[in-house]
């Protein structure tokens, strides 16, 4: 792309060749996000290749310590170790970083932002803003408006997480292993710890031998408390990887301080930003990955009383959201849209 001659921000994408990197580009384009110049950054092996952005071929540059000169906004999605090394360098060069990794999420000096919930925290940034975990975003977008009306004391979440959360290579492995399985061929997993086709397994993050919780579950617990600014909320979560390409689903049961009805929840969801109700009992049509894929909203359905709680304080529901969009790229671009203009007219 030509040198920036406009007053629009220079935007760098770190990890541009990954699944989320591609969605950063598509999402900025779809939302009309103003970009004076795009810097596409990736590893040395991708340098010299091109990505398409608004009708132009942008040459991919190698990510180096000098790559952020003149950059106003840097969108990171290249893993925690890359973010830890390069995000501070981007800030030092004058950029605001929106980071999609877990590197800074629990840093008390870094805002952890879902715009529908705590956009006001963006102003507290000291150069870095963290994008939350995708499973946390999927649950919290619909839970927050309920929490505002009737405080949620306890939430139990079971996730059905898509391959995209583990990156483009995991998505490819799901497709390849499924094809091999259907052809009666043996497929040896390269990315996932277990066979992926027609299978599901504990989320592929490390399991704490003391607690039995995997890293993904711990992230959801800690990030919920930080985003809700409520350290007392009780969170139980089981995270599972399922053979779906790009949309996460979650079964959620929550307990409120005061009694709450199905109709109250539906009324709240009908007004909630970033939420779409899909709750047709007659047709047995509820949130599904196939419907959530490519959608910006979190789909919410199966809204019903939790029959295990006779006090009437608890509701169960089922949600689905595109992991690459609201779970990652869309949330980050929404944050970037709310940043004050770095380059003034």
mmCIF file of C-alpha atoms in Angstrom:
data_model
loop_
_atom_site.group_PDB
_atom_site.id
_atom_site.type_symbol
_atom_site.label_atom_id
_atom_site.label_comp_id
_atom_site.label_asym_id
_atom_site.label_seq_id
_atom_site.Cartn_x
_atom_site.Cartn_y
_atom_site.Cartn_z
ATOM 1 C CA UNK A 1 0.000 0.000 0.000
ATOM 2 C CA UNK A 2 1.183 3.537 -0.709
ATOM 3 C CA UNK A 3 2.591 5.760 1.994
ATOM 4 C CA UNK A 4 -0.036 7.251 4.290
ATOM 5 C CA UNK A 5 -1.026 10.661 2.928
ATOM 6 C CA UNK A 6 -4.344 10.838 4.800
ATOM 7 C CA UNK A 7 -5.092 11.685 8.408
ATOM 8 C CA UNK A 8 -6.375 8.171 9.029
ATOM 9 C CA UNK A 9 -4.395 5.908 11.349
ATOM 10 C CA UNK A 10 -1.576 3.625 10.301
ATOM 11 C CA UNK A 11 -2.664 0.147 11.392
ATOM 12 C CA UNK A 12 -0.339 -2.815 11.864
ATOM 13 C CA UNK A 13 -1.576 -6.393 12.029
ATOM 14 C CA UNK A 14 0.791 -8.779 13.797
ATOM 15 C CA UNK A 15 0.103 -12.361 12.769
ATOM 16 C CA UNK A 16 -1.547 -11.323 9.520
ATOM 17 C CA UNK A 17 -1.266 -14.798 7.959
ATOM 18 C CA UNK A 18 -3.157 -16.538 10.775
ATOM 19 C CA UNK A 19 -6.866 -17.249 11.027
ATOM 20 C CA UNK A 20 -7.532 -14.199 13.213
ATOM 21 C CA UNK A 21 -5.223 -12.025 11.104
ATOM 22 C CA UNK A 22 -7.352 -12.729 8.038
ATOM 23 C CA UNK A 23 -10.468 -11.837 10.043
ATOM 24 C CA UNK A 24 -8.895 -8.542 11.187
ATOM 25 C CA UNK A 25 -8.636 -7.538 7.526
ATOM 26 C CA UNK A 26 -12.127 -8.750 6.599
ATOM 27 C CA UNK A 27 -13.697 -7.125 9.661
ATOM 28 C CA UNK A 28 -12.039 -3.746 9.116
ATOM 29 C CA UNK A 29 -13.215 -3.843 5.522
ATOM 30 C CA UNK A 30 -16.773 -4.851 6.402
ATOM 31 C CA UNK A 31 -17.119 -2.175 9.088
ATOM 32 C CA UNK A 32 -15.514 0.578 7.034
ATOM 33 C CA UNK A 33 -12.741 1.044 9.584
ATOM 34 C CA UNK A 34 -10.643 3.948 8.366
ATOM 35 C CA UNK A 35 -7.060 3.000 7.603
ATOM 36 C CA UNK A 36 -4.506 5.385 6.160
ATOM 37 C CA UNK A 37 -1.956 2.619 5.678
ATOM 38 C CA UNK A 38 -1.888 -1.056 6.564
ATOM 39 C CA UNK A 39 1.294 -2.737 7.746
ATOM 40 C CA UNK A 40 1.075 -6.509 7.446
ATOM 41 C CA UNK A 41 3.504 -8.202 9.825
ATOM 42 C CA UNK A 42 4.367 -11.878 10.173
ATOM 43 C CA UNK A 43 7.326 -14.212 10.601
ATOM 44 C CA UNK A 44 10.320 -14.203 8.263
ATOM 45 C CA UNK A 45 8.969 -17.161 6.286
ATOM 46 C CA UNK A 46 5.936 -15.111 5.201
ATOM 47 C CA UNK A 47 7.836 -11.903 4.417
ATOM 48 C CA UNK A 48 7.529 -10.883 0.778
ATOM 49 C CA UNK A 49 4.157 -12.551 0.262
ATOM 50 C CA UNK A 50 1.084 -10.363 -0.082
ATOM 51 C CA UNK A 51 -2.357 -9.986 1.455
ATOM 52 C CA UNK A 52 -5.245 -8.198 -0.217
ATOM 53 C CA UNK A 53 -6.769 -5.157 1.481
ATOM 54 C CA UNK A 54 -9.345 -2.935 -0.206
ATOM 55 C CA UNK A 55 -8.274 -3.810 -3.717
ATOM 56 C CA UNK A 56 -4.556 -3.486 -3.115
ATOM 57 C CA UNK A 57 -1.865 -6.069 -2.465
ATOM 58 C CA UNK A 58 -0.029 -5.316 0.753
ATOM 59 C CA UNK A 59 3.433 -6.841 0.997
ATOM 60 C CA UNK A 60 3.950 -8.744 4.236
ATOM 61 C CA UNK A 61 6.908 -7.486 6.260
ATOM 62 C CA UNK A 62 8.927 -9.449 8.786
ATOM 63 C CA UNK A 63 8.062 -8.654 12.394
ATOM 64 C CA UNK A 64 11.122 -6.939 13.843
ATOM 65 C CA UNK A 65 11.865 -4.575 16.695
ATOM 66 C CA UNK A 66 11.754 -1.650 14.256
ATOM 67 C CA UNK A 67 8.490 -2.639 12.566
ATOM 68 C CA UNK A 68 6.263 -0.209 14.488
ATOM 69 C CA UNK A 69 7.743 3.133 13.502
ATOM 70 C CA UNK A 70 4.865 5.404 12.472
ATOM 71 C CA UNK A 71 2.184 2.920 13.553
ATOM 72 C CA UNK A 72 -0.855 4.301 15.402
ATOM 73 C CA UNK A 73 -2.788 1.103 16.172
ATOM 74 C CA UNK A 74 -1.312 -2.407 16.347
ATOM 75 C CA UNK A 75 -3.622 -5.426 16.347
ATOM 76 C CA UNK A 76 -1.797 -8.477 17.716
ATOM 77 C CA UNK A 77 -2.790 -12.109 17.207
ATOM 78 C CA UNK A 78 0.423 -14.116 17.067
ATOM 79 C CA UNK A 79 0.550 -15.802 20.469
ATOM 80 C CA UNK A 80 1.528 -14.753 23.965
ATOM 81 C CA UNK A 81 5.305 -14.946 23.587
ATOM 82 C CA UNK A 82 5.248 -12.668 20.533
ATOM 83 C CA UNK A 83 2.971 -10.208 22.323
ATOM 84 C CA UNK A 84 5.169 -10.125 25.418
ATOM 85 C CA UNK A 85 8.228 -9.305 23.328
ATOM 86 C CA UNK A 86 6.814 -6.940 20.718
ATOM 87 C CA UNK A 87 3.784 -5.204 22.253
ATOM 88 C CA UNK A 88 5.938 -3.051 24.604
ATOM 89 C CA UNK A 89 8.112 -2.124 21.603
ATOM 90 C CA UNK A 90 5.030 -1.064 19.659
ATOM 91 C CA UNK A 91 3.905 1.100 22.584
ATOM 92 C CA UNK A 92 7.358 2.625 22.858
ATOM 93 C CA UNK A 93 7.138 3.526 19.157
ATOM 94 C CA UNK A 94 3.873 5.370 19.822
ATOM 95 C CA UNK A 95 1.234 2.772 18.950
ATOM 96 C CA UNK A 96 -1.772 1.615 20.923
ATOM 97 C CA UNK A 97 -1.817 -2.183 21.039
ATOM 98 C CA UNK A 98 -4.970 -4.290 21.052
ATOM 99 C CA UNK A 99 -3.692 -7.739 21.985
ATOM 100 C CA UNK A 100 -5.602 -10.949 21.303
ATOM 101 C CA UNK A 101 -3.328 -13.211 23.378
ATOM 102 C CA UNK A 102 -3.482 -14.000 27.086
ATOM 103 C CA UNK A 103 -0.168 -12.224 27.740
ATOM 104 C CA UNK A 104 -1.545 -9.093 29.440
ATOM 105 C CA UNK A 105 -5.148 -9.953 30.312
ATOM 106 C CA UNK A 106 -4.631 -10.286 34.051
ATOM 107 C CA UNK A 107 -2.156 -7.396 34.329
ATOM 108 C CA UNK A 108 -3.888 -4.893 36.658
ATOM 109 C CA UNK A 109 -2.551 -2.036 34.507
ATOM 110 C CA UNK A 110 -4.073 -3.401 31.291
ATOM 111 C CA UNK A 111 -7.797 -2.957 30.555
ATOM 112 C CA UNK A 112 -9.554 -6.204 29.581
ATOM 113 C CA UNK A 113 -12.366 -5.020 27.347
ATOM 114 C CA UNK A 114 -15.595 -6.251 25.806
ATOM 115 C CA UNK A 115 -17.073 -3.031 24.348
ATOM 116 C CA UNK A 116 -20.676 -4.028 25.118
ATOM 117 C CA UNK A 117 -19.687 -4.352 28.784
ATOM 118 C CA UNK A 118 -16.844 -2.052 29.796
ATOM 119 C CA UNK A 119 -15.891 0.238 26.912
ATOM 120 C CA UNK A 120 -15.246 2.939 29.521
ATOM 121 C CA UNK A 121 -12.121 1.022 30.578
ATOM 122 C CA UNK A 122 -10.455 1.763 27.232
ATOM 123 C CA UNK A 123 -9.540 5.226 28.484
ATOM 124 C CA UNK A 124 -7.492 3.677 31.290
ATOM 125 C CA UNK A 125 -4.991 2.109 28.921
ATOM 126 C CA UNK A 126 -1.272 2.750 29.170
ATOM 127 C CA UNK A 127 -0.593 1.628 25.622
ATOM 128 C CA UNK A 128 -1.989 -1.921 25.715
ATOM 129 C CA UNK A 129 -5.611 -3.103 25.739
ATOM 130 C CA UNK A 130 -6.310 -6.834 26.096
ATOM 131 C CA UNK A 131 -8.904 -8.751 24.111
ATOM 132 C CA UNK A 132 -10.520 -11.343 26.398
ATOM 133 C CA UNK A 133 -10.556 -15.103 25.929
ATOM 134 C CA UNK A 134 -13.033 -16.186 23.250
ATOM 135 C CA UNK A 135 -14.964 -18.514 25.557
ATOM 136 C CA UNK A 136 -15.267 -15.716 28.122
ATOM 137 C CA UNK A 137 -16.566 -13.252 25.508
ATOM 138 C CA UNK A 138 -19.166 -15.750 24.291
ATOM 139 C CA UNK A 139 -20.567 -16.169 27.798
ATOM 140 C CA UNK A 140 -20.228 -12.643 29.122
ATOM 141 C CA UNK A 141 -21.875 -10.662 26.305
ATOM 142 C CA UNK A 142 -25.298 -12.169 27.151
ATOM 143 C CA UNK A 143 -24.664 -12.523 30.905
ATOM 144 C CA UNK A 144 -23.679 -8.905 31.516
ATOM 145 C CA UNK A 145 -27.088 -7.267 30.843
ATOM 146 C CA UNK A 146 -28.687 -9.814 33.194
ATOM 147 C CA UNK A 147 -26.013 -9.128 35.807
ATOM 148 C CA UNK A 148 -26.826 -5.404 35.614
ATOM 149 C CA UNK A 149 -30.526 -6.003 36.316
ATOM 150 C CA UNK A 150 -30.205 -8.848 38.829
ATOM 151 C CA UNK A 151 -26.724 -9.613 40.088
ATOM 152 C CA UNK A 152 -25.434 -13.044 39.074
ATOM 153 C CA UNK A 153 -23.983 -14.842 42.119
ATOM 154 C CA UNK A 154 -22.921 -18.053 40.416
ATOM 155 C CA UNK A 155 -22.499 -19.348 36.883
ATOM 156 C CA UNK A 156 -21.758 -22.841 35.556
ATOM 157 C CA UNK A 157 -20.483 -23.056 31.970
ATOM 158 C CA UNK A 158 -19.786 -26.036 29.736
ATOM 159 C CA UNK A 159 -18.127 -25.116 26.449
ATOM 160 C CA UNK A 160 -18.135 -26.736 23.017
ATOM 161 C CA UNK A 161 -15.121 -25.023 21.434
ATOM 162 C CA UNK A 162 -14.293 -24.942 17.740
ATOM 163 C CA UNK A 163 -11.000 -25.684 16.015
ATOM 164 C CA UNK A 164 -10.445 -22.024 15.118
ATOM 165 C CA UNK A 165 -9.586 -21.259 18.740
ATOM 166 C CA UNK A 166 -6.413 -23.285 18.234
ATOM 167 C CA UNK A 167 -5.571 -21.533 14.951
ATOM 168 C CA UNK A 168 -5.637 -22.155 11.219
ATOM 169 C CA UNK A 169 -3.518 -25.306 11.526
ATOM 170 C CA UNK A 170 -6.091 -26.891 13.853
ATOM 171 C CA UNK A 171 -8.886 -26.042 11.424
ATOM 172 C CA UNK A 172 -6.891 -27.694 8.645
ATOM 173 C CA UNK A 173 -6.282 -30.740 10.818
ATOM 174 C CA UNK A 174 -10.006 -31.116 11.474
ATOM 175 C CA UNK A 175 -10.767 -31.044 7.738
ATOM 176 C CA UNK A 176 -7.886 -33.359 6.788
ATOM 177 C CA UNK A 177 -8.522 -35.881 9.552
ATOM 178 C CA UNK A 178 -12.233 -35.989 8.753
ATOM 179 C CA UNK A 179 -11.490 -36.613 5.093
ATOM 180 C CA UNK A 180 -9.008 -39.355 6.000
ATOM 181 C CA UNK A 181 -11.468 -40.957 8.395
ATOM 182 C CA UNK A 182 -14.206 -41.044 5.764
ATOM 183 C CA UNK A 183 -11.767 -42.626 3.314
ATOM 184 C CA UNK A 184 -10.780 -45.293 5.830
ATOM 185 C CA UNK A 185 -7.259 -43.917 6.177
ATOM 186 C CA UNK A 186 -5.188 -43.562 9.326
ATOM 187 C CA UNK A 187 -4.487 -39.943 10.282
ATOM 188 C CA UNK A 188 -1.854 -39.105 12.893
ATOM 189 C CA UNK A 189 -2.645 -35.843 14.735
ATOM 190 C CA UNK A 190 -0.021 -33.117 14.388
ATOM 191 C CA UNK A 191 -1.704 -30.159 16.080
ATOM 192 C CA UNK A 192 -4.196 -31.637 18.520
ATOM 193 C CA UNK A 193 -3.296 -34.131 21.272
ATOM 194 C CA UNK A 194 -6.040 -36.554 20.214
ATOM 195 C CA UNK A 195 -7.820 -37.642 17.020
ATOM 196 C CA UNK A 196 -10.127 -34.779 16.031
ATOM 197 C CA UNK A 197 -12.508 -36.266 13.457
ATOM 198 C CA UNK A 198 -15.788 -37.452 15.032
ATOM 199 C CA UNK A 199 -14.307 -36.899 18.488
ATOM 200 C CA UNK A 200 -14.223 -34.399 21.314
ATOM 201 C CA UNK A 201 -11.803 -34.024 24.194
ATOM 202 C CA UNK A 202 -10.686 -31.877 27.096
ATOM 203 C CA UNK A 203 -9.515 -28.469 25.873
ATOM 204 C CA UNK A 204 -5.972 -28.755 24.555
ATOM 205 C CA UNK A 205 -4.372 -26.538 27.193
ATOM 206 C CA UNK A 206 -2.325 -27.783 30.135
ATOM 207 C CA UNK A 207 -4.211 -29.244 33.097
ATOM 208 C CA UNK A 208 -3.189 -28.057 36.551
ATOM 209 C CA UNK A 209 -2.377 -31.295 38.444
ATOM 210 C CA UNK A 210 -3.454 -29.693 41.721
ATOM 211 C CA UNK A 211 -6.892 -28.361 40.725
ATOM 212 C CA UNK A 212 -7.704 -30.501 37.683
ATOM 213 C CA UNK A 213 -8.653 -27.358 35.729
ATOM 214 C CA UNK A 214 -7.128 -26.645 32.335
ATOM 215 C CA UNK A 215 -5.710 -23.240 31.411
ATOM 216 C CA UNK A 216 -8.749 -22.292 29.337
ATOM 217 C CA UNK A 217 -11.064 -22.851 32.286
ATOM 218 C CA UNK A 218 -8.840 -20.815 34.573
ATOM 219 C CA UNK A 219 -8.845 -17.971 32.049
ATOM 220 C CA UNK A 220 -12.640 -17.905 31.916
ATOM 221 C CA UNK A 221 -12.892 -17.801 35.715
ATOM 222 C CA UNK A 222 -10.326 -15.038 36.215
ATOM 223 C CA UNK A 223 -11.415 -12.946 33.230
ATOM 224 C CA UNK A 224 -15.088 -13.063 34.245
ATOM 225 C CA UNK A 225 -14.205 -11.608 37.627
ATOM 226 C CA UNK A 226 -11.985 -8.911 36.139
ATOM 227 C CA UNK A 227 -14.434 -7.808 33.445
ATOM 228 C CA UNK A 228 -17.433 -7.858 35.799
ATOM 229 C CA UNK A 229 -15.276 -6.188 38.478
ATOM 230 C CA UNK A 230 -16.642 -8.719 40.959
ATOM 231 C CA UNK A 231 -14.177 -11.024 42.697
ATOM 232 C CA UNK A 232 -16.965 -12.796 44.569
ATOM 233 C CA UNK A 233 -18.852 -14.191 41.567
ATOM 234 C CA UNK A 234 -18.648 -17.996 41.656
ATOM 235 C CA UNK A 235 -17.656 -19.519 38.312
ATOM 236 C CA UNK A 236 -17.495 -23.211 37.447
ATOM 237 C CA UNK A 237 -16.441 -24.139 33.918
ATOM 238 C CA UNK A 238 -15.615 -27.186 31.817
ATOM 239 C CA UNK A 239 -13.952 -26.463 28.456
ATOM 240 C CA UNK A 240 -14.133 -29.072 25.696
ATOM 241 C CA UNK A 241 -12.815 -29.058 22.120
ATOM 242 C CA UNK A 242 -15.389 -30.276 19.566
ATOM 243 C CA UNK A 243 -15.111 -31.031 15.817
ATOM 244 C CA UNK A 244 -16.549 -27.700 14.629
ATOM 245 C CA UNK A 245 -14.602 -25.255 12.473
ATOM 246 C CA UNK A 246 -15.165 -21.748 13.807
ATOM 247 C CA UNK A 247 -18.077 -21.172 16.216
ATOM 248 C CA UNK A 248 -18.032 -21.853 19.936
ATOM 249 C CA UNK A 249 -21.140 -23.003 21.826
ATOM 250 C CA UNK A 250 -21.743 -22.934 25.567
ATOM 251 C CA UNK A 251 -24.319 -24.348 27.956
ATOM 252 C CA UNK A 252 -24.746 -21.803 30.744
ATOM 253 C CA UNK A 253 -26.654 -21.965 34.011
ATOM 254 C CA UNK A 254 -26.620 -18.876 36.219
ATOM 255 C CA UNK A 255 -28.005 -18.057 39.645
ATOM 256 C CA UNK A 256 -29.149 -14.524 40.476
ATOM 257 C CA UNK A 257 -29.530 -12.768 43.821
ATOM 258 C CA UNK A 258 -33.280 -12.304 43.265
ATOM 259 C CA UNK A 259 -35.754 -14.640 41.560
ATOM 260 C CA UNK A 260 -35.729 -14.385 37.766
ATOM 261 C CA UNK A 261 -38.087 -15.740 35.110
ATOM 262 C CA UNK A 262 -37.650 -16.923 31.536
ATOM 263 C CA UNK A 263 -39.700 -13.976 30.304
ATOM 264 C CA UNK A 264 -37.488 -11.511 32.166
ATOM 265 C CA UNK A 265 -34.380 -13.043 30.589
ATOM 266 C CA UNK A 266 -35.928 -12.921 27.111
ATOM 267 C CA UNK A 267 -36.887 -9.284 27.600
ATOM 268 C CA UNK A 268 -33.343 -8.425 28.692
ATOM 269 C CA UNK A 269 -31.802 -10.386 25.794
ATOM 270 C CA UNK A 270 -34.094 -8.652 23.298
ATOM 271 C CA UNK A 271 -32.503 -5.312 24.236
ATOM 272 C CA UNK A 272 -28.949 -6.541 24.791
ATOM 273 C CA UNK A 273 -26.257 -5.206 22.418
ATOM 274 C CA UNK A 274 -24.443 -7.880 20.433
ATOM 275 C CA UNK A 275 -27.083 -10.534 21.161
ATOM 276 C CA UNK A 276 -29.645 -12.267 18.928
ATOM 277 C CA UNK A 277 -32.346 -14.541 20.346
ATOM 278 C CA UNK A 278 -32.683 -17.903 18.579
ATOM 279 C CA UNK A 279 -35.183 -19.757 20.733
ATOM 280 C CA UNK A 280 -37.871 -21.655 18.802
ATOM 281 C CA UNK A 281 -39.170 -24.560 20.874
ATOM 282 C CA UNK A 282 -41.818 -25.561 18.327
ATOM 283 C CA UNK A 283 -39.281 -26.037 15.535
ATOM 284 C CA UNK A 284 -36.526 -27.200 17.935
ATOM 285 C CA UNK A 285 -34.296 -24.466 16.504
ATOM 286 C CA UNK A 286 -31.728 -23.056 18.895
ATOM 287 C CA UNK A 287 -28.171 -21.620 18.600
ATOM 288 C CA UNK A 288 -25.928 -23.735 16.379
ATOM 289 C CA UNK A 289 -22.372 -23.283 15.080
ATOM 290 C CA UNK A 290 -23.628 -23.413 11.498
ATOM 291 C CA UNK A 291 -25.830 -20.371 12.140
ATOM 292 C CA UNK A 292 -23.337 -18.464 14.304
ATOM 293 C CA UNK A 293 -20.463 -18.793 11.803
ATOM 294 C CA UNK A 294 -19.967 -15.507 10.007
ATOM 295 C CA UNK A 295 -22.330 -13.644 12.369
ATOM 296 C CA UNK A 296 -21.323 -10.728 14.580
ATOM 297 C CA UNK A 297 -23.892 -11.423 17.313
ATOM 298 C CA UNK A 298 -23.887 -14.004 20.083
ATOM 299 C CA UNK A 299 -26.888 -16.277 19.499
ATOM 300 C CA UNK A 300 -28.887 -17.083 22.644
ATOM 301 C CA UNK A 301 -31.563 -19.734 23.129
ATOM 302 C CA UNK A 302 -32.774 -22.714 25.198
ATOM 303 C CA UNK A 303 -33.801 -20.109 27.793
ATOM 304 C CA UNK A 304 -35.519 -22.046 30.564
ATOM 305 C CA UNK A 305 -35.825 -22.453 34.317
ATOM 306 C CA UNK A 306 -33.107 -24.446 36.018
ATOM 307 C CA UNK A 307 -35.256 -27.180 37.536
ATOM 308 C CA UNK A 308 -32.505 -28.090 39.995
ATOM 309 C CA UNK A 309 -33.083 -24.766 41.770
ATOM 310 C CA UNK A 310 -36.582 -24.695 43.346
ATOM 311 C CA UNK A 311 -36.069 -21.118 44.564
ATOM 312 C CA UNK A 312 -36.518 -19.681 41.063
ATOM 313 C CA UNK A 313 -33.203 -17.821 41.116
ATOM 314 C CA UNK A 314 -31.567 -19.797 38.276
ATOM 315 C CA UNK A 315 -31.875 -19.946 34.484
ATOM 316 C CA UNK A 316 -30.245 -22.247 31.925
ATOM 317 C CA UNK A 317 -29.508 -21.254 28.334
ATOM 318 C CA UNK A 318 -27.401 -22.188 25.319
ATOM 319 C CA UNK A 319 -25.305 -19.739 23.306
ATOM 320 C CA UNK A 320 -23.201 -19.769 20.140
ATOM 321 C CA UNK A 321 -20.744 -17.234 18.698
ATOM 322 C CA UNK A 322 -18.199 -17.061 15.892
ATOM 323 C CA UNK A 323 -14.846 -17.555 17.603
ATOM 324 C CA UNK A 324 -12.914 -15.694 14.903
ATOM 325 C CA UNK A 325 -15.287 -12.722 14.929
ATOM 326 C CA UNK A 326 -16.803 -11.728 18.285
ATOM 327 C CA UNK A 327 -14.429 -14.134 19.998
ATOM 328 C CA UNK A 328 -11.378 -12.424 18.508
ATOM 329 C CA UNK A 329 -11.135 -10.069 15.507
ATOM 330 C CA UNK A 330 -14.484 -8.279 15.778
ATOM 331 C CA UNK A 331 -14.049 -7.541 19.485
ATOM 332 C CA UNK A 332 -10.552 -6.150 18.812
ATOM 333 C CA UNK A 333 -11.718 -3.943 15.933
ATOM 334 C CA UNK A 334 -14.617 -2.681 18.064
ATOM 335 C CA UNK A 335 -12.040 -1.641 20.663
ATOM 336 C CA UNK A 336 -9.927 0.069 17.986
ATOM 337 C CA UNK A 337 -12.984 1.957 16.757
ATOM 338 C CA UNK A 338 -13.386 3.472 20.216
ATOM 339 C CA UNK A 339 -9.807 4.725 20.470
ATOM 340 C CA UNK A 340 -9.422 8.479 20.150
ATOM 341 C CA UNK A 341 -7.991 9.472 16.780
ATOM 342 C CA UNK A 342 -4.211 9.293 16.981
ATOM 343 C CA UNK A 343 -3.732 11.372 13.850
ATOM 344 C CA UNK A 344 -5.802 14.519 13.884
ATOM 345 C CA UNK A 345 -7.023 16.367 10.818
#
